[in-house]
JSON list of C-alpha atoms in Angstrom, two decimals:
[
{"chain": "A", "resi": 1, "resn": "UNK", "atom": "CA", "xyz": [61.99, 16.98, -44.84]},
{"chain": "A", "resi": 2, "resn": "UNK", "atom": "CA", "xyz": [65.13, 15.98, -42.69]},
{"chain": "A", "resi": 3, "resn": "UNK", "atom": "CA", "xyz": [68.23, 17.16, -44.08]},
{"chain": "A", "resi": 4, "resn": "UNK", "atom": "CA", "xyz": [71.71, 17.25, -42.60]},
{"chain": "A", "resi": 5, "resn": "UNK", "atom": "CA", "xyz": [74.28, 18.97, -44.55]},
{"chain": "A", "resi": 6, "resn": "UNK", "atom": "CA", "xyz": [78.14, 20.08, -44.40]},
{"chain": "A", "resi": 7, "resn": "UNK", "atom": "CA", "xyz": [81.10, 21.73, -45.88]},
{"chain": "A", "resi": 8, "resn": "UNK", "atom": "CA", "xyz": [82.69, 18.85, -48.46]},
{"chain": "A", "resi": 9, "resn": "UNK", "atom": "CA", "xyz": [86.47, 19.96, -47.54]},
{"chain": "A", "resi": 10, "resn": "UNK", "atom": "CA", "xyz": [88.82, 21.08, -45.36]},
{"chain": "A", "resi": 11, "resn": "UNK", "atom": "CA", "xyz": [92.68, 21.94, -45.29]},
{"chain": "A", "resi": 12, "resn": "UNK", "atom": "CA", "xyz": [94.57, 22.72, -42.16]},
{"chain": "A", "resi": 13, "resn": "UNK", "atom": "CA", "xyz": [98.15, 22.15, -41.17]},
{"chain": "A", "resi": 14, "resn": "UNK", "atom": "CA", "xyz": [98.95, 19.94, -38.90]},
{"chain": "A", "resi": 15, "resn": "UNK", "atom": "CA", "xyz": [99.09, 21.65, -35.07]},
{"chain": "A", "resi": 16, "resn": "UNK", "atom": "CA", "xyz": [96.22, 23.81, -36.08]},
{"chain": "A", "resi": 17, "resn": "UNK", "atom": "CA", "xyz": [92.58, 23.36, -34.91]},
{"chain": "A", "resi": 18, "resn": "UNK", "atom": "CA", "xyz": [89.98, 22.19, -37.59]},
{"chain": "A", "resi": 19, "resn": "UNK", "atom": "CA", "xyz": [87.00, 22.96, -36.95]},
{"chain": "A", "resi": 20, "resn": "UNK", "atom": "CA", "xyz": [83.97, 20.92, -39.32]},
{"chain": "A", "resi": 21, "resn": "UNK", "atom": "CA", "xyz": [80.01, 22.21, -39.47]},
{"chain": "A", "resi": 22, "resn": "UNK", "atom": "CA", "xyz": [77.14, 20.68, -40.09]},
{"chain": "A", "resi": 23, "resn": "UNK", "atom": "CA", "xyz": [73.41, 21.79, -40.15]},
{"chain": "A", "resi": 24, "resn": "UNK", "atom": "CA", "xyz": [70.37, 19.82, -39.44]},
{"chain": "A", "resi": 25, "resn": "UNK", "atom": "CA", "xyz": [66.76, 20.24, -39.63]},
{"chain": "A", "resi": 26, "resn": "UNK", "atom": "CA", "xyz": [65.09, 18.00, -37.18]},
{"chain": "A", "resi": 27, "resn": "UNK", "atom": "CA", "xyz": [63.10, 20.02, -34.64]},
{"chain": "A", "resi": 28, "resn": "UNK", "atom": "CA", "xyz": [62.31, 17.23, -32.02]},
{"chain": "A", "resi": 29, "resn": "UNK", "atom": "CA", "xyz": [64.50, 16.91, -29.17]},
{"chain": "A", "resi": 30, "resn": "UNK", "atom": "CA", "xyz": [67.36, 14.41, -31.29]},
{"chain": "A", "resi": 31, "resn": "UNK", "atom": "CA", "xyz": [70.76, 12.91, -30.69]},
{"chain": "A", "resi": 32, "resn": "UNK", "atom": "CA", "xyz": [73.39, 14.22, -33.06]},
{"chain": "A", "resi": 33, "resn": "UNK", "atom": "CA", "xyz": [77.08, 12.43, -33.71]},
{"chain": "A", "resi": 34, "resn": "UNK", "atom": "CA", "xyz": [80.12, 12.74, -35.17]},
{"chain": "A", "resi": 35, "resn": "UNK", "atom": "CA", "xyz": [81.53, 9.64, -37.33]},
{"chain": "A", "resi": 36, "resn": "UNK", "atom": "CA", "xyz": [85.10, 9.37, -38.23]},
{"chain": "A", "resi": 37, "resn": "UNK", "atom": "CA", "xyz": [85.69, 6.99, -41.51]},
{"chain": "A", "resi": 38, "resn": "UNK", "atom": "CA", "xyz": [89.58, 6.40, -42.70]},
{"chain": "A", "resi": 39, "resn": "UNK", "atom": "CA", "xyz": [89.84, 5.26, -46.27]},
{"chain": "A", "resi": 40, "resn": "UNK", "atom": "CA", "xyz": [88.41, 1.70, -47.01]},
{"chain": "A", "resi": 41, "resn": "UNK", "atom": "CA", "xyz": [86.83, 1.44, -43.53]},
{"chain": "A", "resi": 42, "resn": "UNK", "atom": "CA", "xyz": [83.82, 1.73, -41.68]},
{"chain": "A", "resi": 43, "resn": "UNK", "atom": "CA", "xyz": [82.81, 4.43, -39.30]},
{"chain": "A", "resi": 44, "resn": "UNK", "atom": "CA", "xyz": [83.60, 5.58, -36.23]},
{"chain": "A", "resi": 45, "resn": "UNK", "atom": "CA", "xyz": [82.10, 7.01, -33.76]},
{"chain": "A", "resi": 46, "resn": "UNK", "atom": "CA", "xyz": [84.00, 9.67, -32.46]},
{"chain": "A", "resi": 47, "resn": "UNK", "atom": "CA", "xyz": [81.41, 11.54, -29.96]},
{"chain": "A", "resi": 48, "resn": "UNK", "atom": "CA", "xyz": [77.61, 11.98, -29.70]},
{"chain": "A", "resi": 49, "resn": "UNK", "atom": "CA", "xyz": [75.14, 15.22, -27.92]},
{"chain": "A", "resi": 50, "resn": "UNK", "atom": "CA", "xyz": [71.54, 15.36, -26.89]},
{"chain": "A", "resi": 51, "resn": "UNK", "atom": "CA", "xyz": [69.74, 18.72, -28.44]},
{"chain": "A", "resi": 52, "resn": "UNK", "atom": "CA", "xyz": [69.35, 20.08, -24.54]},
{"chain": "A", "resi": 53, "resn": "UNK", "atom": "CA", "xyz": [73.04, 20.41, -24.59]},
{"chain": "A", "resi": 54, "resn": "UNK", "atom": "CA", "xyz": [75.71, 23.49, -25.49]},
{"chain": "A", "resi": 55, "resn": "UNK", "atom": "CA", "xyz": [78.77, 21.47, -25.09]},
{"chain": "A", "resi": 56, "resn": "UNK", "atom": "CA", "xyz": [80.47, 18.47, -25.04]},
{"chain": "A", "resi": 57, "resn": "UNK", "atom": "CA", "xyz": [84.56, 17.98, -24.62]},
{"chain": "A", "resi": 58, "resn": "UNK", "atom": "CA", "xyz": [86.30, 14.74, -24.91]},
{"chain": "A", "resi": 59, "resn": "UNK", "atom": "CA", "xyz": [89.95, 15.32, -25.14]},
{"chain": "A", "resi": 60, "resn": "UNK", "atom": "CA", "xyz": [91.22, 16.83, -28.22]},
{"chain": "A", "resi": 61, "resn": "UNK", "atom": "CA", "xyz": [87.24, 17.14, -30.10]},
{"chain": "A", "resi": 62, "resn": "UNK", "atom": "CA", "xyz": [84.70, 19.80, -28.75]},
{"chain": "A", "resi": 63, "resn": "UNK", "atom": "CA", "xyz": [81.27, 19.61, -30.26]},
{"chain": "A", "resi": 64, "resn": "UNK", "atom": "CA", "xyz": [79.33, 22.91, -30.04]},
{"chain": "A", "resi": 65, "resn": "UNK", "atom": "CA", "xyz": [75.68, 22.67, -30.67]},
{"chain": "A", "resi": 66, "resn": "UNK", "atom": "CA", "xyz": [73.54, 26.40, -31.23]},
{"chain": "A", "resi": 67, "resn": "UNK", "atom": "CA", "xyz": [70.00, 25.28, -30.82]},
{"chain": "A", "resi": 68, "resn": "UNK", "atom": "CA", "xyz": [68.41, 27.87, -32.23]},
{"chain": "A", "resi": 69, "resn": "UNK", "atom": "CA", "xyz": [70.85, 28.47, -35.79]},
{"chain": "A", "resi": 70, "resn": "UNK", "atom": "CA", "xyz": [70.40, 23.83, -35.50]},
{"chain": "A", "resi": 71, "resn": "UNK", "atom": "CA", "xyz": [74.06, 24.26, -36.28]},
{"chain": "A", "resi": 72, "resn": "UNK", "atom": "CA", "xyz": [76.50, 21.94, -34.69]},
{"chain": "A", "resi": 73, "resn": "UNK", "atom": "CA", "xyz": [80.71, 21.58, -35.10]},
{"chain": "A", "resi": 74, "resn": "UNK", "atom": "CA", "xyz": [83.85, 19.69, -34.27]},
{"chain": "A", "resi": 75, "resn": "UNK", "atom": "CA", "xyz": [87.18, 20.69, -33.13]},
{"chain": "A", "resi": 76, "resn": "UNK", "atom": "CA", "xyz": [89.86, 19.16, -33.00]},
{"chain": "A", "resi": 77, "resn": "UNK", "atom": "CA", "xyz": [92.88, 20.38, -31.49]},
{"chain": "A", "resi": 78, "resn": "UNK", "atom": "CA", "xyz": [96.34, 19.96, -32.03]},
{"chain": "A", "resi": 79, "resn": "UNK", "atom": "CA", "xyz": [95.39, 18.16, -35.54]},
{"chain": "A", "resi": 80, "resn": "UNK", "atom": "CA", "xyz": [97.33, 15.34, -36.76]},
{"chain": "A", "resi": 81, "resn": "UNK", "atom": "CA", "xyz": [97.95, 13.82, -39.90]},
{"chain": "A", "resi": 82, "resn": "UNK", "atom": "CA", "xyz": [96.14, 10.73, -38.27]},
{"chain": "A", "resi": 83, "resn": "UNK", "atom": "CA", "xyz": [93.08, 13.05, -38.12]},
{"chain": "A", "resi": 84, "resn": "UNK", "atom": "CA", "xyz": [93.03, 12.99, -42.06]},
{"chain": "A", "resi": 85, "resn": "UNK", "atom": "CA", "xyz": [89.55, 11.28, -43.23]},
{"chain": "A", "resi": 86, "resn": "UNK", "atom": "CA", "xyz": [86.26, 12.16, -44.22]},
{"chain": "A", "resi": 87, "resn": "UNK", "atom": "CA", "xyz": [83.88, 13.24, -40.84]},
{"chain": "A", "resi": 88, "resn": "UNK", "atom": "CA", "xyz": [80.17, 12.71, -40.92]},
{"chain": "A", "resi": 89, "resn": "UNK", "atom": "CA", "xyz": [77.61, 14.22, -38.96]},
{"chain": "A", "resi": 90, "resn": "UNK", "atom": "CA", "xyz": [74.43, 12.53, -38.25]},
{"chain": "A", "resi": 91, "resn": "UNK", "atom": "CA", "xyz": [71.17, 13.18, -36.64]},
{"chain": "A", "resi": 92, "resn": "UNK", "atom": "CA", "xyz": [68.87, 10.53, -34.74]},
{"chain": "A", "resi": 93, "resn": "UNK", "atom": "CA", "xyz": [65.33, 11.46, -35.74]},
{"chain": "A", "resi": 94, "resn": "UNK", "atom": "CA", "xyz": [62.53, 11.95, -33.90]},
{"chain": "A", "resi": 95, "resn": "UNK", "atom": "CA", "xyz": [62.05, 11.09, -29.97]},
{"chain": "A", "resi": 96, "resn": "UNK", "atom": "CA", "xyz": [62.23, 7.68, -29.57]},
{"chain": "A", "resi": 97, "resn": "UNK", "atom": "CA", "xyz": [64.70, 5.55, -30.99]},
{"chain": "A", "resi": 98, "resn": "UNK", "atom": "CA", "xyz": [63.65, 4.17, -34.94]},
{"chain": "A", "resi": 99, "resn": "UNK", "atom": "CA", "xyz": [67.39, 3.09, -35.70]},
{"chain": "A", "resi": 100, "resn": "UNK", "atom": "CA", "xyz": [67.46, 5.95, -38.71]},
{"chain": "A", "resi": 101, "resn": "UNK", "atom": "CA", "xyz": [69.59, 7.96, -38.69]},
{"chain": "A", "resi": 102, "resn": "UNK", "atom": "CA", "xyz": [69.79, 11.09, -41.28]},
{"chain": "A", "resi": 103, "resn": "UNK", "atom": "CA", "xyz": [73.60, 11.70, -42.60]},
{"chain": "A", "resi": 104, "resn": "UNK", "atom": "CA", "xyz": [75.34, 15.12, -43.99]},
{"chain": "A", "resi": 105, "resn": "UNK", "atom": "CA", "xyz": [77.67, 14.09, -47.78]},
{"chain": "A", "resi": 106, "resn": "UNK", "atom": "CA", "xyz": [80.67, 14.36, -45.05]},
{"chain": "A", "resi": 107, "resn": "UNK", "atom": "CA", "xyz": [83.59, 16.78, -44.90]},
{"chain": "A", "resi": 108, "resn": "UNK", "atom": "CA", "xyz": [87.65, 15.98, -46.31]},
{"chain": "A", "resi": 109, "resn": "UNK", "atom": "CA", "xyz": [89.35, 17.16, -43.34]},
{"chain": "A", "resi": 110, "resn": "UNK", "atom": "CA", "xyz": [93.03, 16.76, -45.22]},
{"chain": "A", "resi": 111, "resn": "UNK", "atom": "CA", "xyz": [96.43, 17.47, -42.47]},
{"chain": "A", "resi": 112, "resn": "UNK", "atom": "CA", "xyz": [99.55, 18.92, -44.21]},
{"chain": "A", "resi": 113, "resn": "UNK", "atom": "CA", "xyz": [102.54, 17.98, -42.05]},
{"chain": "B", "resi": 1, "resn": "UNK", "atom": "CA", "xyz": [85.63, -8.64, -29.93]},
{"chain": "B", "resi": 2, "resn": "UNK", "atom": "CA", "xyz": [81.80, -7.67, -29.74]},
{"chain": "B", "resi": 3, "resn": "UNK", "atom": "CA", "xyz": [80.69, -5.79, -32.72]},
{"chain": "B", "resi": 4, "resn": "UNK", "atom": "CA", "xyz": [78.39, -5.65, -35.95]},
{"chain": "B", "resi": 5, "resn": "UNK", "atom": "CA", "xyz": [80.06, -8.05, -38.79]},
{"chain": "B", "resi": 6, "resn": "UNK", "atom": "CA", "xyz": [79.57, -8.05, -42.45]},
{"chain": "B", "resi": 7, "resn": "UNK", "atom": "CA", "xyz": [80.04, -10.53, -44.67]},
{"chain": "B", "resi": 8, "resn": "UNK", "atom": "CA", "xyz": [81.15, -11.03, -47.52]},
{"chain": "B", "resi": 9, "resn": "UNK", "atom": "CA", "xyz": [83.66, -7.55, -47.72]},
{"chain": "B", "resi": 10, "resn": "UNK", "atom": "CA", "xyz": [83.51, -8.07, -51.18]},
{"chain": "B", "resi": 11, "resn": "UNK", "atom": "CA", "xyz": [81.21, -9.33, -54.20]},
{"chain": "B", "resi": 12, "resn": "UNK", "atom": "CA", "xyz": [80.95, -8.95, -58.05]},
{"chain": "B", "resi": 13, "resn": "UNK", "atom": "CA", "xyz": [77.57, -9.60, -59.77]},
{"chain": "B", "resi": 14, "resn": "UNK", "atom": "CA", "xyz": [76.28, -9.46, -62.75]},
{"chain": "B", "resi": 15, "resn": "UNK", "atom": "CA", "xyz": [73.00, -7.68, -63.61]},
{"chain": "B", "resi": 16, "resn": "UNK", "atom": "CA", "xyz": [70.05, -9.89, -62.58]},
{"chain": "B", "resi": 17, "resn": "UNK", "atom": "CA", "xyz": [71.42, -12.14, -59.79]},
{"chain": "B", "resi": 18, "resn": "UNK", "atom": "CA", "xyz": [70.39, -12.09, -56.59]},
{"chain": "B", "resi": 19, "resn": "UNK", "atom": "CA", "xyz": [72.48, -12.17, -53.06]},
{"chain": "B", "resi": 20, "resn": "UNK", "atom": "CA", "xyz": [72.45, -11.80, -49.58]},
{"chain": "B", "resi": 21, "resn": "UNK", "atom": "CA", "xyz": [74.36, -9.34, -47.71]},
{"chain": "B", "resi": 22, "resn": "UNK", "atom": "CA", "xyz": [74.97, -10.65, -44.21]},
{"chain": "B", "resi": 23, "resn": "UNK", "atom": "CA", "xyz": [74.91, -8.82, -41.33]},
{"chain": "B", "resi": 24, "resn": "UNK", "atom": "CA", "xyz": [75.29, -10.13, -37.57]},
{"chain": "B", "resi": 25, "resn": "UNK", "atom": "CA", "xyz": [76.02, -8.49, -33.99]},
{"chain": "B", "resi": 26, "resn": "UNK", "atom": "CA", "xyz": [76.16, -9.84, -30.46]},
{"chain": "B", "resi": 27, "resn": "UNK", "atom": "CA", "xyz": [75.59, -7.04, -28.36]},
{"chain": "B", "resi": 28, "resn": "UNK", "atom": "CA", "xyz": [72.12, -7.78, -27.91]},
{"chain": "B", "resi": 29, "resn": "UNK", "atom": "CA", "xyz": [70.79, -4.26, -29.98]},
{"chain": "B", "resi": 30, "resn": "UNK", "atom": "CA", "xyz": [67.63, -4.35, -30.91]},
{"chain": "B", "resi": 31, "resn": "UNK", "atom": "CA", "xyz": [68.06, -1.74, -33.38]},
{"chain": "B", "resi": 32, "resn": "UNK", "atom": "CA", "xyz": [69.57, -2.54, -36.56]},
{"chain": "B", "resi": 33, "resn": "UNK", "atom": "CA", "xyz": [69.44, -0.90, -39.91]},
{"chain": "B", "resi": 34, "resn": "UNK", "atom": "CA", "xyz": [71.10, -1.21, -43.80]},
{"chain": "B", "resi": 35, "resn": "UNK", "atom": "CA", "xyz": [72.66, 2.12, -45.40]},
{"chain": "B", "resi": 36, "resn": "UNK", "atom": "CA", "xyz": [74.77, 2.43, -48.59]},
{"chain": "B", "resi": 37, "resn": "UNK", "atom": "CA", "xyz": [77.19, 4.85, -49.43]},
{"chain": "B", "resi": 38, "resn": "UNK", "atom": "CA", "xyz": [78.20, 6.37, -52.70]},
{"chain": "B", "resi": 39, "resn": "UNK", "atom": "CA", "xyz": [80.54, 8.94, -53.58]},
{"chain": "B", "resi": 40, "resn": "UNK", "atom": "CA", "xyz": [79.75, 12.46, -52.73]},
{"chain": "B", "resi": 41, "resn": "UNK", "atom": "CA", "xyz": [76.38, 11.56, -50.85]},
{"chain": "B", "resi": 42, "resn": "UNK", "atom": "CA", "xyz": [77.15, 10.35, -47.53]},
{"chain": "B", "resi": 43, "resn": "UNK", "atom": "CA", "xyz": [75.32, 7.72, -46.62]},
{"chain": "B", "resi": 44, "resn": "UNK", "atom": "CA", "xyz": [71.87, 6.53, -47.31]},
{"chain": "B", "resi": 45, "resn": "UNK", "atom": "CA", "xyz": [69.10, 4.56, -44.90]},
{"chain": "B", "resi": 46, "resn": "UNK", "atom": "CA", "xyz": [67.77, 1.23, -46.58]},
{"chain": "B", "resi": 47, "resn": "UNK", "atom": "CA", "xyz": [65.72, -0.47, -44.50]},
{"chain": "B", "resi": 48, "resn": "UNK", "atom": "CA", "xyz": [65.73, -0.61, -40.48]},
{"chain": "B", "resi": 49, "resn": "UNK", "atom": "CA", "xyz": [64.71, -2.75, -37.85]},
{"chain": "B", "resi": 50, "resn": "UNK", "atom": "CA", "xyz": [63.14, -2.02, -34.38]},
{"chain": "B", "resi": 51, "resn": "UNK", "atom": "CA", "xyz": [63.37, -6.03, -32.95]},
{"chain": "B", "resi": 52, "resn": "UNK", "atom": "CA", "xyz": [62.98, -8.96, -34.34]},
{"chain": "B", "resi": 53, "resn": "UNK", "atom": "CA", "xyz": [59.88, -9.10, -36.57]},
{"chain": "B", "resi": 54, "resn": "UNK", "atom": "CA", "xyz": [60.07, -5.58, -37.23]},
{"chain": "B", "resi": 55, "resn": "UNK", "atom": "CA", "xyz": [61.18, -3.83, -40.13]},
{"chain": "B", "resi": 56, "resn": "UNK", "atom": "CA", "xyz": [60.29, -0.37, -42.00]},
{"chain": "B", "resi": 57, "resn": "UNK", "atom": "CA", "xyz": [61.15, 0.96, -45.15]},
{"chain": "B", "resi": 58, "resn": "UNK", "atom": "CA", "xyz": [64.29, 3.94, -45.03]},
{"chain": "B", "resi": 59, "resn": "UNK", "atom": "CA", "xyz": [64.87, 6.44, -47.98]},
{"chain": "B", "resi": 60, "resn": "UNK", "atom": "CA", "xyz": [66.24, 4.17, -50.51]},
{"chain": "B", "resi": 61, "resn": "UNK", "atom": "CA", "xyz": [64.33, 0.67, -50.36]},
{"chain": "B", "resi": 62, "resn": "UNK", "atom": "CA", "xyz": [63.75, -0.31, -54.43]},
{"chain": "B", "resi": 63, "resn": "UNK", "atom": "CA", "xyz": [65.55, -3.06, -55.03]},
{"chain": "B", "resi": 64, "resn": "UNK", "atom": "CA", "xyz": [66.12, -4.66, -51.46]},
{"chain": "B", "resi": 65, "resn": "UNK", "atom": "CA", "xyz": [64.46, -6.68, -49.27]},
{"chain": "B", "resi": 66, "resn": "UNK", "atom": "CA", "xyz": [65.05, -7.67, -45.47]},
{"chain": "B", "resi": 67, "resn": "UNK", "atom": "CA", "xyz": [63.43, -9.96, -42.98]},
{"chain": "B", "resi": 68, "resn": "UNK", "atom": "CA", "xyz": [64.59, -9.60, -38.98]},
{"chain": "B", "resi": 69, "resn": "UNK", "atom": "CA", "xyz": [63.87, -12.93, -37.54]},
{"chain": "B", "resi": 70, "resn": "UNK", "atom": "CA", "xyz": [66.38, -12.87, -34.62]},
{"chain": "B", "resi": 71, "resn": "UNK", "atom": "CA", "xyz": [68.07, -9.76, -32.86]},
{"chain": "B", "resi": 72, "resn": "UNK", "atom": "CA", "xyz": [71.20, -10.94, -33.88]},
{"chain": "B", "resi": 73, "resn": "UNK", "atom": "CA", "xyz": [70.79, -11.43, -37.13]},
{"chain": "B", "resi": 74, "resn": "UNK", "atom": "CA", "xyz": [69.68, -8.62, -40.16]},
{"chain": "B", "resi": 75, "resn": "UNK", "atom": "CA", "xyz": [70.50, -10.31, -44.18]},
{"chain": "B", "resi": 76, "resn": "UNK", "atom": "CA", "xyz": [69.83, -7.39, -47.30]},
{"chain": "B", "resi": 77, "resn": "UNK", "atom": "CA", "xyz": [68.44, -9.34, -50.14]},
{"chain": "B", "resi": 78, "resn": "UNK", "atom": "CA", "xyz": [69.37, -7.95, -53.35]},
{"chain": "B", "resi": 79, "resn": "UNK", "atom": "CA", "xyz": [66.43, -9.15, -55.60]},
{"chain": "B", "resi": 80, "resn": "UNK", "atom": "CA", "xyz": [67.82, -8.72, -59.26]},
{"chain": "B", "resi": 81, "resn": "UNK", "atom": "CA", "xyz": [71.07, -6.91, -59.01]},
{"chain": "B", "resi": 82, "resn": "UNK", "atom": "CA", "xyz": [71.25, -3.74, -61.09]},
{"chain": "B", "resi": 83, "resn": "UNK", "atom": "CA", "xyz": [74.74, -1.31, -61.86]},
{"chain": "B", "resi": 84, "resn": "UNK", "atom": "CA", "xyz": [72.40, 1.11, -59.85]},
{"chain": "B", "resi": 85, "resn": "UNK", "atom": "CA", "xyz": [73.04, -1.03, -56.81]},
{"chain": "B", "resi": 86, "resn": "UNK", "atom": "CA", "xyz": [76.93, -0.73, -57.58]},
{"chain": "B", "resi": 87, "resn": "UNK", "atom": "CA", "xyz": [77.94, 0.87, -53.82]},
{"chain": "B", "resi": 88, "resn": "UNK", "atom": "CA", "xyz": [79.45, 0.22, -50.68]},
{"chain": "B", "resi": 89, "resn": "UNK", "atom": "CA", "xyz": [76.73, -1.24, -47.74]},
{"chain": "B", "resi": 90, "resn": "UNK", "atom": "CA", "xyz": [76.91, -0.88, -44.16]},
{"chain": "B", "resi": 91, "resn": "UNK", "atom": "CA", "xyz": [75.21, -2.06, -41.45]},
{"chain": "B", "resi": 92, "resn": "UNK", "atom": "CA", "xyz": [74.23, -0.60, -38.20]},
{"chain": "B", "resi": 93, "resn": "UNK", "atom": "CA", "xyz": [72.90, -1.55, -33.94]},
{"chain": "B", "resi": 94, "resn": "UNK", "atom": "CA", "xyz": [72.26, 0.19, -31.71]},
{"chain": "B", "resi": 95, "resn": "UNK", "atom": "CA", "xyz": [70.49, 0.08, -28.11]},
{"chain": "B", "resi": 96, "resn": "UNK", "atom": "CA", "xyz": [67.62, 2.01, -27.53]},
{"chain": "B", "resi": 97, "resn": "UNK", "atom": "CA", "xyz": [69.48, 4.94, -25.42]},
{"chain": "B", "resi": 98, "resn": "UNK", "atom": "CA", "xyz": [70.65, 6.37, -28.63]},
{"chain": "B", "resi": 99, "resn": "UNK", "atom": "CA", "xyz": [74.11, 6.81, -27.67]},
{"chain": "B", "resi": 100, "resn": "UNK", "atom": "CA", "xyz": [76.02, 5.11, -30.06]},
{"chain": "B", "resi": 101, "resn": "UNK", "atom": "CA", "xyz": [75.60, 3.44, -33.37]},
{"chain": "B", "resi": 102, "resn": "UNK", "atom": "CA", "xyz": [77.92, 0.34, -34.05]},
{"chain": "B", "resi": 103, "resn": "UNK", "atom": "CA", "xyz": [78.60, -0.15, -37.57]},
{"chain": "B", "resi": 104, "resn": "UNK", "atom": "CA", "xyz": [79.91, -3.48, -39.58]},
{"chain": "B", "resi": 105, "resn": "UNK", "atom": "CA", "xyz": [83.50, -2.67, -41.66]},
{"chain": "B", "resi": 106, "resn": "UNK", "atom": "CA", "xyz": [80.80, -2.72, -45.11]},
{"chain": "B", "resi": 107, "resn": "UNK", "atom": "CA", "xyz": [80.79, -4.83, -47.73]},
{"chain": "B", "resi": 108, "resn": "UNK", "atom": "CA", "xyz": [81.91, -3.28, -51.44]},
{"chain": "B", "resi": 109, "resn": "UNK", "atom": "CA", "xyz": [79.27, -4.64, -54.04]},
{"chain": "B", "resi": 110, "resn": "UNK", "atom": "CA", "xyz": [80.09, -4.40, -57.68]},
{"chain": "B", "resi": 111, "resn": "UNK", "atom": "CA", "xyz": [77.54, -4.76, -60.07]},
{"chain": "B", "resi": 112, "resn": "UNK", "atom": "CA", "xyz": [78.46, -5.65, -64.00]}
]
């Protein structure tokens, strides 16, 4: 079945890059995301890619996406304590929109100053 | 501000009540779906909604029931609350171009 999984933490200092995984199973062509969710909040959308796509850069985050492995990362550069949350990747099933989406346990990204 | 809201943010029941969890946006999506969250295991689909009149079953459905009867609007019944349901809920739009889900601040749902 559809699974989406990640790494559960991550420690970096702040000025580093992080960089957060995340693996997914769906083979149809899919949207994949990155949410963003502070404590006590919702989510956040921080970026999205289509499967037909390497690459996408939106100032400090790069998502990488490697077809073939169905791997996909963040980066963030220059990390901030303000980056300090839990990140979720998600996958859109299938080829048409359903409104599911398929969510990875999230990854700790925690920013020592 | 245009957006997915949630009420209430917070509730306390005790085992065997019922409630609805409200859920409302006005960005005219006509997809809309229910997912809880619990420590540890990200979150989980409820039910979903393709337009009003539509809804399907997600991973996690026993115990909840919805009913889409305008695109605005998408209420979570909880039938006879259990310390099972104990979580946090969220609710989600989107359009169909897949670009962005919007999701409600959650309600956190106590069950005693």
């Amino acid at each position: 079945g559809e699974d989406v999984e990640q790494s559960l933490f991550l420690s970096v200092r702040e000025g580093d890059s992080s960089v957060i995984n995340c693996t997914y199973t769906d083979s149809s062509s899919t949207y994949l995301y990155w949410y963003k969710q502070e404590p006590g909040a919702g989510l956040q959308l921080l970026t999205y890619i289509f499967s037909n796509m390497d690459m996408k850069q939106d100032q400090r985050l790069t998502v990488l996406l490697n077809k073939k492995d169905k791997h996909l990362s963040l980066r963030i550069a220059d990390t901030q304590t303000g980056d300090s949350a839990i990140y979720f990747c998600a996958e859109s099933l299938g080829s048409g929109n359903t409104g599911k989406l398929i969510f990875g346990q999230g990854t700790t990204l925690q920013v020592k100053p | 501000n245009a957006g997915v809201t949630q009420t209430p943010k917070f509730q306390v029941l005790k085992t065997g009540q019922s409630m609805t969890l409200q859920c409302a946006q006005d960005m005219n999506h006509e997809y809309m779906s229910w997912y809880r969250q619990d420590p540890g295991m990200g979150l989980r689909l409820i039910h979903y909604s393709v337009g009003a009149g539509i809804t399907d079953q997600g991973e996690v459905p026993n115990g909840y029931n919805v009913s889409r009867s305008t695109t605005e609007d998408f209420p979570l019944r909880l039938l006879s609350a259990a310390p099972s349901q104990t979580s946090v809920y969220f609710c989600a739009s989107s359009s169909p171009d897949r670009r962005g889900y919007t999701f409600g601040s959650g309600t956190r749902l106590t069950v005693v």
